[in-house]
Coordinates of C-alpha atoms and ligand atoms in Angstrom, one line a residue:
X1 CA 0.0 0.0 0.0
X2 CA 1.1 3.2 -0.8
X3 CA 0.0 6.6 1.0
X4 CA 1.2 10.0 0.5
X5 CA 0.6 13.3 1.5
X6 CA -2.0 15.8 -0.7
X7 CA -2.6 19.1 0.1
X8 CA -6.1 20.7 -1.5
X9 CA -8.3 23.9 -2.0
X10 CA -10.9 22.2 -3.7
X11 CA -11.9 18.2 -3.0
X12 CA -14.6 18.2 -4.9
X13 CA -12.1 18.5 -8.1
X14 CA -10.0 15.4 -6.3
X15 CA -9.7 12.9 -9.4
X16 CA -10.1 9.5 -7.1
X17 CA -11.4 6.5 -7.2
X18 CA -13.3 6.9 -4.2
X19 CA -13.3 10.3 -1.9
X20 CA -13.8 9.5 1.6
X21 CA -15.6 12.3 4.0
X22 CA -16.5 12.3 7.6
X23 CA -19.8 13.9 8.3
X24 CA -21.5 14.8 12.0
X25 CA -24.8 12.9 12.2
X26 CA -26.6 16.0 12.8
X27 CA -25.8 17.4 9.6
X28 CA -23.1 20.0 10.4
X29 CA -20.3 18.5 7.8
X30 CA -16.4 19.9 8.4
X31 CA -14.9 22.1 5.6
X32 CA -14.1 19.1 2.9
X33 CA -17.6 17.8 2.9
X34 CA -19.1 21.3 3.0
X35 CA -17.5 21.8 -0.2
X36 CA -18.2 18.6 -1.8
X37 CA -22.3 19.2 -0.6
X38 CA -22.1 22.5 -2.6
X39 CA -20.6 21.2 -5.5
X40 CA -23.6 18.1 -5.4
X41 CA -26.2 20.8 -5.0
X42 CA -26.5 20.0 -1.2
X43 CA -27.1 16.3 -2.0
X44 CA -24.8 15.4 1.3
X45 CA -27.2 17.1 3.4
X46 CA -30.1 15.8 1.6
X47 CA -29.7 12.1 2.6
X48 CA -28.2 12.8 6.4
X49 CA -30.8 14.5 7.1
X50 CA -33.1 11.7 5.2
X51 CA -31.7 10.0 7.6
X52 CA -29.7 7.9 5.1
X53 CA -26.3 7.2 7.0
X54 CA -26.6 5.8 10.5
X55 CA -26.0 8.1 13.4
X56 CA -23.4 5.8 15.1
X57 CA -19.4 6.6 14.8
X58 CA -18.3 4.2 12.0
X59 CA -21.5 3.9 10.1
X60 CA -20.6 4.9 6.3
X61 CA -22.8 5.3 2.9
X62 CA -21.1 4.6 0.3
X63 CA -22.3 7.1 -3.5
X64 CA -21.5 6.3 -6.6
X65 CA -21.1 8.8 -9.3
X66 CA -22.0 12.0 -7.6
X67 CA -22.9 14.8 -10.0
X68 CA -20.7 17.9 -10.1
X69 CA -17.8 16.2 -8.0
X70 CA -14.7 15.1 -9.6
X71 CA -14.3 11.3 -7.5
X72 CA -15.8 8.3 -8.9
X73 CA -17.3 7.1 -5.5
X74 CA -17.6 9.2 -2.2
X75 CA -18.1 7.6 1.0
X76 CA -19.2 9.6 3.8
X77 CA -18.3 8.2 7.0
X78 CA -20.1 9.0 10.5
X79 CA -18.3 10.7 13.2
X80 CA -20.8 10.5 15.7
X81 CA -23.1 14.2 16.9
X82 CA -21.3 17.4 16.4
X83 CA -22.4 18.7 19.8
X84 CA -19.5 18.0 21.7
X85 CA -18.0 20.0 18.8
X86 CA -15.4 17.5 17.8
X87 CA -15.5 13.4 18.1
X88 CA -13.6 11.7 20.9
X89 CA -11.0 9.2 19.9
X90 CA -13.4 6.2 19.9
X91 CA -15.6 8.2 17.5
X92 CA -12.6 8.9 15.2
X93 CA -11.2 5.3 15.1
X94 CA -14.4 4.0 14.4
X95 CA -14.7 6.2 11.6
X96 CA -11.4 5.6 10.4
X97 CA -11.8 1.7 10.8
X98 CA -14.7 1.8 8.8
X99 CA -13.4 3.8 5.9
X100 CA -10.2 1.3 6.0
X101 CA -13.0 -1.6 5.6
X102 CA -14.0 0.3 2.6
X103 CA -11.0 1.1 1.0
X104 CA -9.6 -2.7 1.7
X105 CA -12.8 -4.0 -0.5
X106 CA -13.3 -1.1 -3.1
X107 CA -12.7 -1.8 -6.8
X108 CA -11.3 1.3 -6.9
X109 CA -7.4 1.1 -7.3
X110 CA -6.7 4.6 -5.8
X111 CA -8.5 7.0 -3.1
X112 CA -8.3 9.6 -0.9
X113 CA -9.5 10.4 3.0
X114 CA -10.1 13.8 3.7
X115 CA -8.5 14.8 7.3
X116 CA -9.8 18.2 8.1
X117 CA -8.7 19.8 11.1
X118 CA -11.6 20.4 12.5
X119 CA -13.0 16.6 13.1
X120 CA -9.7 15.8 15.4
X121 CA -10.5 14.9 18.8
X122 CA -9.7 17.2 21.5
X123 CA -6.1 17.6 22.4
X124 CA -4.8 15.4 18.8
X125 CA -2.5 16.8 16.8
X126 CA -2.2 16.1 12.9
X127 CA 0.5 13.9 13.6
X128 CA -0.9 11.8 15.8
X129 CA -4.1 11.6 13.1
X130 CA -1.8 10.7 10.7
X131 CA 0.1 8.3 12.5
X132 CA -3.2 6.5 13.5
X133 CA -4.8 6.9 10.2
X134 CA -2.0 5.1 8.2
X135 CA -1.7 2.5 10.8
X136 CA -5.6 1.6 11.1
X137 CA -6.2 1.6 7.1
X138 CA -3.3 -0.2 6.4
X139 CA -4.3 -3.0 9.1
X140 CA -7.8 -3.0 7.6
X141 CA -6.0 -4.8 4.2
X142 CA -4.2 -7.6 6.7
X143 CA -5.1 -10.9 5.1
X144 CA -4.0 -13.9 6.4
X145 CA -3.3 -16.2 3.5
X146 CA -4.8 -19.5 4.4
X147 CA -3.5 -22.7 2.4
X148 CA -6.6 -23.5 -0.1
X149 CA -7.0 -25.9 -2.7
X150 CA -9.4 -23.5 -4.7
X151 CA -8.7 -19.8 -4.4
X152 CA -12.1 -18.6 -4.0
X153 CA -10.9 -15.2 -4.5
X154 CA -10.8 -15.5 -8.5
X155 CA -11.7 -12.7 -11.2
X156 CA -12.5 -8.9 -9.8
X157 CA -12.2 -10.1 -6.0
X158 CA -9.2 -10.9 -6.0
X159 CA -8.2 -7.2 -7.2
X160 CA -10.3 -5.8 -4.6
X161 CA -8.8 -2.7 -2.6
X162 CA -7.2 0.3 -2.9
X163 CA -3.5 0.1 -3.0
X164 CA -3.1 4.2 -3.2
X165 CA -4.3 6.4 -0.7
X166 CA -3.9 9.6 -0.5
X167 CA -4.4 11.9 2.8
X168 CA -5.8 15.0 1.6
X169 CA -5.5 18.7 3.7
X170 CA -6.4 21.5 3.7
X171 CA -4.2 23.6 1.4
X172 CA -3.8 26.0 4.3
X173 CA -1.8 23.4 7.1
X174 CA 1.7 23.8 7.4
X175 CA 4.0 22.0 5.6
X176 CA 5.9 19.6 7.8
X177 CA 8.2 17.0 7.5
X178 CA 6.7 15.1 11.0
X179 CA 3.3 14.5 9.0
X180 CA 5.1 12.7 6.3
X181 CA 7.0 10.6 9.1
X182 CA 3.9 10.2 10.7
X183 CA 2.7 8.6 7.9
X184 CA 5.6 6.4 8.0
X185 CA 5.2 5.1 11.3
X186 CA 1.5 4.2 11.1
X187 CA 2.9 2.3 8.0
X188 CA 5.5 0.4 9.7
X189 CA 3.3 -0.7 12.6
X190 CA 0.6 -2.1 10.5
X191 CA 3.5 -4.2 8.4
X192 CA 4.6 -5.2 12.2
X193 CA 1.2 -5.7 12.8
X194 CA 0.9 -7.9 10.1
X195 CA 3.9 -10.1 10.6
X196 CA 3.0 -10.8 14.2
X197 CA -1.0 -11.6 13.1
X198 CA 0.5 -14.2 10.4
X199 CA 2.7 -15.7 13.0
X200 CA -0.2 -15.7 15.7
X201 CA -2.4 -17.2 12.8
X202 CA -0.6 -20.3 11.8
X203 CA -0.8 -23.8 12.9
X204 CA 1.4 -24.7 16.1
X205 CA 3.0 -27.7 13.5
X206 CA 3.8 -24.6 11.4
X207 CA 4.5 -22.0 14.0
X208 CA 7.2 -24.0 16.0
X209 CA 10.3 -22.5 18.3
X210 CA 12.3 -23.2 15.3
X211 CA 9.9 -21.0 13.1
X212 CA 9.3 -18.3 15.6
X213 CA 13.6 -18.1 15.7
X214 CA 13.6 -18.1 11.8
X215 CA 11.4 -15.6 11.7
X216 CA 14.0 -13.4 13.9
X217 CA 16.6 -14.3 12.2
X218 CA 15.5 -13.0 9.1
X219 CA 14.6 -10.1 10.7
X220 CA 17.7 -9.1 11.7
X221 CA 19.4 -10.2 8.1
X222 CA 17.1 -7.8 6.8
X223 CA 17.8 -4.6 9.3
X224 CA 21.1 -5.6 10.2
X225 CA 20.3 -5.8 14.1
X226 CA 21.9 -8.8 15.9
X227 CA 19.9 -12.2 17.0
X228 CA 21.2 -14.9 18.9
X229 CA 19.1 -17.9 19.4
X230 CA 20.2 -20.3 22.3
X231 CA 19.5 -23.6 22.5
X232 CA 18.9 -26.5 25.0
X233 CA 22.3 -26.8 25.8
X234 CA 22.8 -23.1 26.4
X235 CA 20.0 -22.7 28.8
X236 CA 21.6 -25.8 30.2
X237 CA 24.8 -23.9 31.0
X238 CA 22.3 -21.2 32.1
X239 CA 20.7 -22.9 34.2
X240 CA 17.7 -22.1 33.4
X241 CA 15.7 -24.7 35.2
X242 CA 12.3 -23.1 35.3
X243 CA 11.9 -22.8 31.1
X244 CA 13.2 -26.1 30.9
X245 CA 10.9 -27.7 33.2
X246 CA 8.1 -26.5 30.6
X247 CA 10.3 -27.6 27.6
X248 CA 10.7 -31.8 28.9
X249 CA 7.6 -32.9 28.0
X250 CA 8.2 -31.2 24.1
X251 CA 9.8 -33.1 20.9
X252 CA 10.1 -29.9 19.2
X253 CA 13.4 -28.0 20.6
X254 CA 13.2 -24.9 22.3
X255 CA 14.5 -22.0 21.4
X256 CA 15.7 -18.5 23.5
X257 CA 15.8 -15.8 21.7
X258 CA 17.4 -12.3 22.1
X259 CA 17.3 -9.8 19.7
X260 CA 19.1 -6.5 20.2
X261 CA 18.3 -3.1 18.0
X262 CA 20.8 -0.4 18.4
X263 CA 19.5 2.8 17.4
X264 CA 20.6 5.3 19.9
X265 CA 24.7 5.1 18.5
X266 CA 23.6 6.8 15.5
X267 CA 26.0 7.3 12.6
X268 CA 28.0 4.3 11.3
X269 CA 24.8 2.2 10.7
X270 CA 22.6 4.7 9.5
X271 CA 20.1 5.4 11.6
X272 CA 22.0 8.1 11.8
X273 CA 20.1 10.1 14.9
X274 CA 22.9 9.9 17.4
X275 CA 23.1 11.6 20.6
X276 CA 19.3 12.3 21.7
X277 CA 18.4 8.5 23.5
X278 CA 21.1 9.4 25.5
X279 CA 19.2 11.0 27.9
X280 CA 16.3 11.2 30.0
X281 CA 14.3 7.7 30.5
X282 CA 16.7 5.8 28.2
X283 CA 20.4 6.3 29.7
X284 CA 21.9 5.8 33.3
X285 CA 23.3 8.8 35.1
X286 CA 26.5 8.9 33.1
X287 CA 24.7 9.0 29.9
X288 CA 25.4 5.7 29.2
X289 CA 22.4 4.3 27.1
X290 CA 19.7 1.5 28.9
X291 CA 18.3 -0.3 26.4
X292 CA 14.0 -1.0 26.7
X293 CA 13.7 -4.7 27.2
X294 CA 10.8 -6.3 25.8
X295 CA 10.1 -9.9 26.8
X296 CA 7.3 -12.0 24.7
X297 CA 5.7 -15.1 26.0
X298 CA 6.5 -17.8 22.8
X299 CA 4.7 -21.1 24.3
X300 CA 4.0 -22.2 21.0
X301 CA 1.0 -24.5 21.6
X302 CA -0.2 -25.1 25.4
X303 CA -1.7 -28.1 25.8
X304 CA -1.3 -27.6 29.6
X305 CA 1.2 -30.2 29.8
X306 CA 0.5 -33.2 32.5
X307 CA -2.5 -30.7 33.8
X308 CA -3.9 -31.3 30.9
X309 CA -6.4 -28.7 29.5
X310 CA -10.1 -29.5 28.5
X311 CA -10.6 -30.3 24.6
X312 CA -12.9 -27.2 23.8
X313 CA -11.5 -24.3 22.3
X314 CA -7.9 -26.1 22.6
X315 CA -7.0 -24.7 19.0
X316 CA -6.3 -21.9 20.3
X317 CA -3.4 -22.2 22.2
X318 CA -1.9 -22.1 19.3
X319 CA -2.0 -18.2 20.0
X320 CA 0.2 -18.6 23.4
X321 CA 2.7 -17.0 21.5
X322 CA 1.0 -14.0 20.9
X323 CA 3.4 -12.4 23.1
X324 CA 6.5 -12.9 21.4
X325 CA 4.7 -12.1 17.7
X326 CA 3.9 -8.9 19.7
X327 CA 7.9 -8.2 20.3
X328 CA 9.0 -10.0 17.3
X329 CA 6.6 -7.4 14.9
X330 CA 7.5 -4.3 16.7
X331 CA 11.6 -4.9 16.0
X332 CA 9.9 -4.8 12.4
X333 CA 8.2 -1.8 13.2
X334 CA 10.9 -0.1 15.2
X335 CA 13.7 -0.8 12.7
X336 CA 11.3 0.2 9.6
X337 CA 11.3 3.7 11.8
X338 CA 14.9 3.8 12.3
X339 CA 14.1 4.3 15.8
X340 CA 17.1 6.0 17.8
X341 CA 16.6 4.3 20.8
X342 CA 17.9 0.7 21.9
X343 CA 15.5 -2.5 21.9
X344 CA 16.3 -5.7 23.6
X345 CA 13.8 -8.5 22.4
X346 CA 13.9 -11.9 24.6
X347 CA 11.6 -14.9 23.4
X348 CA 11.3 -17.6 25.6
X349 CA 10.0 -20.4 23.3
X350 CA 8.9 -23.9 23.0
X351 CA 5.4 -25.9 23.3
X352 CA 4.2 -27.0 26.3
X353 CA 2.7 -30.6 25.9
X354 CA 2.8 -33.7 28.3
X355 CA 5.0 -36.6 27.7
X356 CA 7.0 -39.5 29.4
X357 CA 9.5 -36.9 30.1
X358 CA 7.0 -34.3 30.7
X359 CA 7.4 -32.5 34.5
X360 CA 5.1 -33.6 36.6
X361 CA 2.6 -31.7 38.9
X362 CA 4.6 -31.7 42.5
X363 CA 8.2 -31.4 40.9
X364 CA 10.3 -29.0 42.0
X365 CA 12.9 -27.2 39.8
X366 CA 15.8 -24.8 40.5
X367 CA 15.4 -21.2 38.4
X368 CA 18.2 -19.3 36.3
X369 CA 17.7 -16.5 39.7
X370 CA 18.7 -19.8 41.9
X371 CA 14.5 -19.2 43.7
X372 CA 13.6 -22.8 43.8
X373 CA 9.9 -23.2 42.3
X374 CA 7.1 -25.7 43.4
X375 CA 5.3 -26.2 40.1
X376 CA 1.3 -27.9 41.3
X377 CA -0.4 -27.1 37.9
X378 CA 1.9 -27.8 34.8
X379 CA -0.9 -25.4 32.9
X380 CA 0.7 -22.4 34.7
X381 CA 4.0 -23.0 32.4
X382 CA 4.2 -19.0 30.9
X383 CA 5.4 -17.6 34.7
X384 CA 7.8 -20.5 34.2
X385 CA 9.3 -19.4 31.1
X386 CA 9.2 -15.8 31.8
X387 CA 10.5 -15.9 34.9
X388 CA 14.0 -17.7 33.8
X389 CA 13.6 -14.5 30.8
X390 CA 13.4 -11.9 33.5
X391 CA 16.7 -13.0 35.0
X392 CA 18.7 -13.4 31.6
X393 CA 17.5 -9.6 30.7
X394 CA 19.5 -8.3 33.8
X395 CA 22.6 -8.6 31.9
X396 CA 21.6 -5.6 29.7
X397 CA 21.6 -3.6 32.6
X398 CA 17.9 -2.1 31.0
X399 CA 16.0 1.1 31.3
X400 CA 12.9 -0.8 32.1
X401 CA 11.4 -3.9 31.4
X402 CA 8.3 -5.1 30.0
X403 CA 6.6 -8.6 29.6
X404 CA 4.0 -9.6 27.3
X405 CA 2.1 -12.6 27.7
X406 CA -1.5 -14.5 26.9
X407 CA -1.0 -15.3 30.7
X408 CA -4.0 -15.8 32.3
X409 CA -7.6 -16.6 32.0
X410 CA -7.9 -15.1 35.1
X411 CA -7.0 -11.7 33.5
X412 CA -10.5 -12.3 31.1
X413 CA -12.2 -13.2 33.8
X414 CA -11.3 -9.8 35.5
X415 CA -11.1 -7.0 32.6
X416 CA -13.1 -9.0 29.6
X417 CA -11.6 -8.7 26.6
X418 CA -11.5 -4.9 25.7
X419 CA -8.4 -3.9 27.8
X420 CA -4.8 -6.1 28.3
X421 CA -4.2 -6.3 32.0
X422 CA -1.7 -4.3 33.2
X423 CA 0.5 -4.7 36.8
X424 CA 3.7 -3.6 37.4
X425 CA 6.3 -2.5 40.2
X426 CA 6.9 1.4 39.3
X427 CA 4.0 4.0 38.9
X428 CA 5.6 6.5 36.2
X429 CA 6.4 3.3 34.6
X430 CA 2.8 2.3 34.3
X431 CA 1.1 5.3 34.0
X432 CA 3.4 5.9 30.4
X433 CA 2.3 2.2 29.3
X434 CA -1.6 3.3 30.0
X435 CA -1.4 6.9 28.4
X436 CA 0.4 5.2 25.3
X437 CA -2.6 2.7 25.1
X438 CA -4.7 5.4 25.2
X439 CA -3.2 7.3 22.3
X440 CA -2.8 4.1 20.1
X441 CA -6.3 3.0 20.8
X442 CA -4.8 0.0 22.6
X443 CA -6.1 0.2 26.3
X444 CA -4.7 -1.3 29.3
X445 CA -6.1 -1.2 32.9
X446 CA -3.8 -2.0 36.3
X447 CA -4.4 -4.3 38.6
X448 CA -2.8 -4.2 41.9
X449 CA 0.4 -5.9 42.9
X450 CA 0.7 -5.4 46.8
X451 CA 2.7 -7.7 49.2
X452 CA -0.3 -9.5 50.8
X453 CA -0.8 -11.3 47.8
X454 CA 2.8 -12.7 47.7
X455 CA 1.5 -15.1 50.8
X456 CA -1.2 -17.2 48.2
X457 CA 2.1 -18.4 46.7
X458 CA 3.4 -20.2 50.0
X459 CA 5.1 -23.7 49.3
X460 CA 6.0 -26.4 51.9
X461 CA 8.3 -28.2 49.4
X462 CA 10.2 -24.9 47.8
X463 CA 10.7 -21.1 47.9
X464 CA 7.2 -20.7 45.9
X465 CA 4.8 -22.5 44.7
X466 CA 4.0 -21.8 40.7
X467 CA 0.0 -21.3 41.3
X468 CA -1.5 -18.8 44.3
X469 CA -5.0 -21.2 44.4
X470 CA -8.6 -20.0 42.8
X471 CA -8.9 -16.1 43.4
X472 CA -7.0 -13.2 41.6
X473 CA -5.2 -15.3 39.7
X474 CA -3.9 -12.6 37.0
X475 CA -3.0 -11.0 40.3
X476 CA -0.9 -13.8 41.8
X477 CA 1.3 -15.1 38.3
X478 CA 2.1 -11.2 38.7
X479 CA 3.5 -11.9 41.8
X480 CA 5.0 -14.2 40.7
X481 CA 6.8 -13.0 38.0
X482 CA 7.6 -9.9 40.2
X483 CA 10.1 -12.2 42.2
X484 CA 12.4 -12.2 39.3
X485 CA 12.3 -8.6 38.1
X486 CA 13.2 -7.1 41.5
X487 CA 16.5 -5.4 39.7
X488 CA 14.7 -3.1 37.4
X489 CA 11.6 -1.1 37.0
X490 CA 9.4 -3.7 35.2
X491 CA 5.3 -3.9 33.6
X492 CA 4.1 -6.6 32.8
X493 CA 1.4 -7.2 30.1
X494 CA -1.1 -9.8 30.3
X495 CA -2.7 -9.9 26.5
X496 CA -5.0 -13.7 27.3
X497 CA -8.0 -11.6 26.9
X498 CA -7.1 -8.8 23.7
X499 CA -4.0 -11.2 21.6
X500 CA -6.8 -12.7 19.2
X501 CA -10.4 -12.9 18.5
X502 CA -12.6 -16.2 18.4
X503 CA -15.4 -16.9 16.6
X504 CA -16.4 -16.0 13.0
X505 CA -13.6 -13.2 12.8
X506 CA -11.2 -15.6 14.5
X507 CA -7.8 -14.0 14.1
X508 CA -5.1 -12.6 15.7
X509 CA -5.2 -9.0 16.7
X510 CA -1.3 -8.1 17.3
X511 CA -2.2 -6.4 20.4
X512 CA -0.3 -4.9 22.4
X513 CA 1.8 -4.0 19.0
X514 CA -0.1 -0.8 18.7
X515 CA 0.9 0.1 22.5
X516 CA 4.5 -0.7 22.6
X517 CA 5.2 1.1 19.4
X518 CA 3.4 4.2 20.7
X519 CA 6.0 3.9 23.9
X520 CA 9.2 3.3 21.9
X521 CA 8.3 6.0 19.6
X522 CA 7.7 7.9 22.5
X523 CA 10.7 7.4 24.6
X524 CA 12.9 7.4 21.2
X525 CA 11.4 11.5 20.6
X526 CA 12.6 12.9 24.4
X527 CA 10.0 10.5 26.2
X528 CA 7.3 13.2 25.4
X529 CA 3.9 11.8 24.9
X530 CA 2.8 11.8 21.3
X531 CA -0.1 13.8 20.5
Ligands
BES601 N1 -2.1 -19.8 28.2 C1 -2.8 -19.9 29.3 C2 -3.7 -18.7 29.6 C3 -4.9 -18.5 28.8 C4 -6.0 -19.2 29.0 C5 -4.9 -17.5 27.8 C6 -7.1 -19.0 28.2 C7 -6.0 -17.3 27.0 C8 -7.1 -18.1 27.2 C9 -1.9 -20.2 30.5 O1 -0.8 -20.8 30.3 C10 -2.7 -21.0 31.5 O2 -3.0 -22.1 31.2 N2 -3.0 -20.4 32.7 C11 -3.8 -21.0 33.6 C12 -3.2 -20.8 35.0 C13 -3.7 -21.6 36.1 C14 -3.4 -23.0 35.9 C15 -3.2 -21.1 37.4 C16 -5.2 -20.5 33.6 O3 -5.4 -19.3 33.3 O4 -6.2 -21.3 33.7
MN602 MN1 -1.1 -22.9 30.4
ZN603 ZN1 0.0 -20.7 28.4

């Protein structure tokens, strides 16, 4: 897909192949359809106020051959009421999710969205529009290509969607590099988006620790940033006790992962941004640059292991690596951006199935950190993994820390499925990650991490157990996992309820991709929040 940057006095002239306006549903229409109804002889108005176009945020009519106006098809889009003068966020993504919908099923081959100024929600700069707008529409093309004998898709389907898409302003705004890179970045995080949505997407036989280390590897051939993956004999020497506990009972091999981006050194590999990471957030008190540590959850199918799970629904924990496609798609999106800033990725992979071999409920294991671990419920295997990931990032002395991982159902039990659950053991630390979800459209809500729960997870047998018993249980693998990131400020991410959707649209969503790219970008530009 290509996008680019057009800036107009007149959109009613816009040659297109379909022109898409938003429009209040009370009538009042911003500047480019105001000019688009005049040129139609007030035909706009005409049908809203016919009641045509469905009041809701998102709801669009779609017009073919409008007289007077230049665009083969214009399709007006809702943005809610006008009365609280400008839409809120939710209003504006919906519209723009909707007109991506469109675009990604048009015939057309090119078209434009208008972005007037005066539809932004409060407090949202062009920039930000931009960055979202690029990002959402782009996403809305994701296709997952499925392995079909026929390809249904024959003849004019299978041309469908507009592959050029222009953004058209208003002649009058300023012009600025930051809205082309805007532009950019929305770009890059829907193509991380979509790497980690295929990944997420295909069959655990496919989608193995081998695969998910390939996919790295390439990766890092093709931005030049460094991957090592270690294997069982390394986390031997590491003594990583607690991920291999979960890996036993596996044939495939596991893999550890650790992908490192270098972006704040500037010059030399042409990222060429130097100096400004070095401060703030992202460097220790000699200016010496922390990296950002991300840490994805790679259980490539959970079975449960000797806790075996019930058979419904089981498919889908294929998607327990929904973490690590999170971290593996945003090195594609951070190193697409050039990012100056420095990214450690660590992927703790491998399946988690019951065998001969498998550990048994009531074995006890000895973790990289030297805590000794009580494992009762083989199902609880991710804290397992992580937690023997937590110690190995301490040797990149980071900046912070953050896990991501389809943890608990607990965590659906507790939030549904609209926000990823958020706890962590530093308050500026989490109150970044939750404005950042807020400005990417990516939500996250904390729970609370205090001492008293560290009690439910009490062993007779070894310094913890791995389970904390019925209640809270997103709570208590927190507290967990919060035994092993005591030596930096650390969030952790638990995705079990927002990482994919089931039913009809079953898919992965490549959540929390959206959030973590709106924090690195963040940090990377001063540690400002982006607007
Ligand atoms: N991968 C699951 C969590 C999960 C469950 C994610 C359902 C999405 C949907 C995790 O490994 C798990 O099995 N957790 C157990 C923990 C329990 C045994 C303490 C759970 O949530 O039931
Ligand atoms: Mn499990
Ligand atoms: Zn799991």
């Amino acid at each position: 897909m290509e996008f680019t940057i057009k800036k107009i006095t007149s959109p009613e002239k816009l040659q297109t192949g379909i022109l898409v306006l938003g429009v209040f549903a009370d009538g009042k229409l911003p500047p480019s359809s105001r000019a688009v109804d005049e040129a139609s002889q007030g035909r706009l108005a005409r049908l809203i106020a016919h009641g045509e176009l469905d009041a809701k945020p998102g709801a669009a009519l779609l017009l073919h051959g409008l007289a007077g106006v230049a665009a083969e098809r214009v399709l007006l889009v809702s943005l809610g009421q006008s009365d609280s003068g400008a839409p809120g966020d939710k209003a504006w993504r919906d519209a723009f999710a909707a007109a991506g919908k469109a675009l990604a099923a048009t015939p057309a081959k090119d078209g434009a969205i208008a972005l007037d100024g005066e539809t932004l929600p409060p407090g949202r700069g062009l920039d930000w529009a931009l960055r979202q707008a690029s990002r959402i529409v782009a996403d809305s093309a994701y296709r997952f290509d499925a392995p079909r004998t026929e390809k249904k898709e024959k003849g004019a389907m299978k041309e469908r969607g507009a592959r050029k898409i222009a953004f058209a302003l208003s002649a009058a705004t300023v012009a600025d590099k930051a809205l082309e890179d805007a532009v950019r970045q929305g770009q890059a995080i829907a193509e991380g988006m979509a790497l980690a949505k295929d990944l997420g997407n295909l069959g655990a036989n496919i989608c193995t620790p081998a695969h998910l280390a390939g996919a790295a590897n390439a990766l890092g051939k093709q931005f030049k940033f460094k991957v090592d993956i270690l294997e069982r004999e390394d986390m031997e020497k590491l003594d990583m006790g607690a991920f291999l506990a979960v890996a036993r009972g596996a044939r495939q091999s596991p893999k550890f992962i650790v992908m490192q981006y270098h972006g704040s050194r500037g010059g030399g590999d042409d990222h060429g941004h130097g100096g400004k990471a070095h401060k703030g957030k992202n460097a220790d008190k000699n200016g010496k640059p922390r990296p950002v540590v991300l840490v994805g959850k790679g259980i490539t199918f959970d079975s449960g292991g000797i806790s075996l799970k019930p058979g419904a629904e089981m498919d889908e924990m294929k998607y327990d690596m929904c973490g690590a496609a999170s971290v593996i798609g945003a090195f594609k999106a951070i190193a697409r951006m050039e990012l100056p800033i420095d990214v450690v990725g660590i992927v703790p992979a491998t399946e988690n199935m019951p065998g001969g071999d498998a550990t048994r409920p009531g074995d006890v294991v000895r973790s990289m950190s030297g805590q000794t671990i009580e494992i009762l419920n083989t199902d609880a295997e991710g804290r397992l993994i992580l937690c023997d990931a937590l110690t190995y990032a301490e040797r990149f002395k980071p900046g912070c820390v953050i896990d991501i991982a389809t943890l608990t159902g607990a965590c659906i039990v507790a939030l549904g499925k609209i926000p990823s659950g958020l706890l962590a053991n530093d308050d500026g630390l989490a109150e970044e990650l939750a404005q950042c979800g807020t400005a990417a459209g990516d939500p996250v809500w904390r729970l609370p991490l205090w001492e008293e729960y560290q009690d439910l997870l009490k062993s007779n047998f070894a310094d913890m157990a791995n389970i904390g018993g019925r209640f809270g249980g997103a709570i208590t693998a927190a507290a967990f996992l919060s035994r092993f990131a005591k030596a930096y400020k650390w969030a952790h991410l638990d995705i079990a309820g927002t990482a994919w959707v089931s039913g009809e649209a079953k898919g992965s969503t490549a959540r929390p991709l959206p959030l973590l790219a709106e924090f690195l970008l963040a940090r990377a530009t001063g540690g400002e929040q982006p607007h």
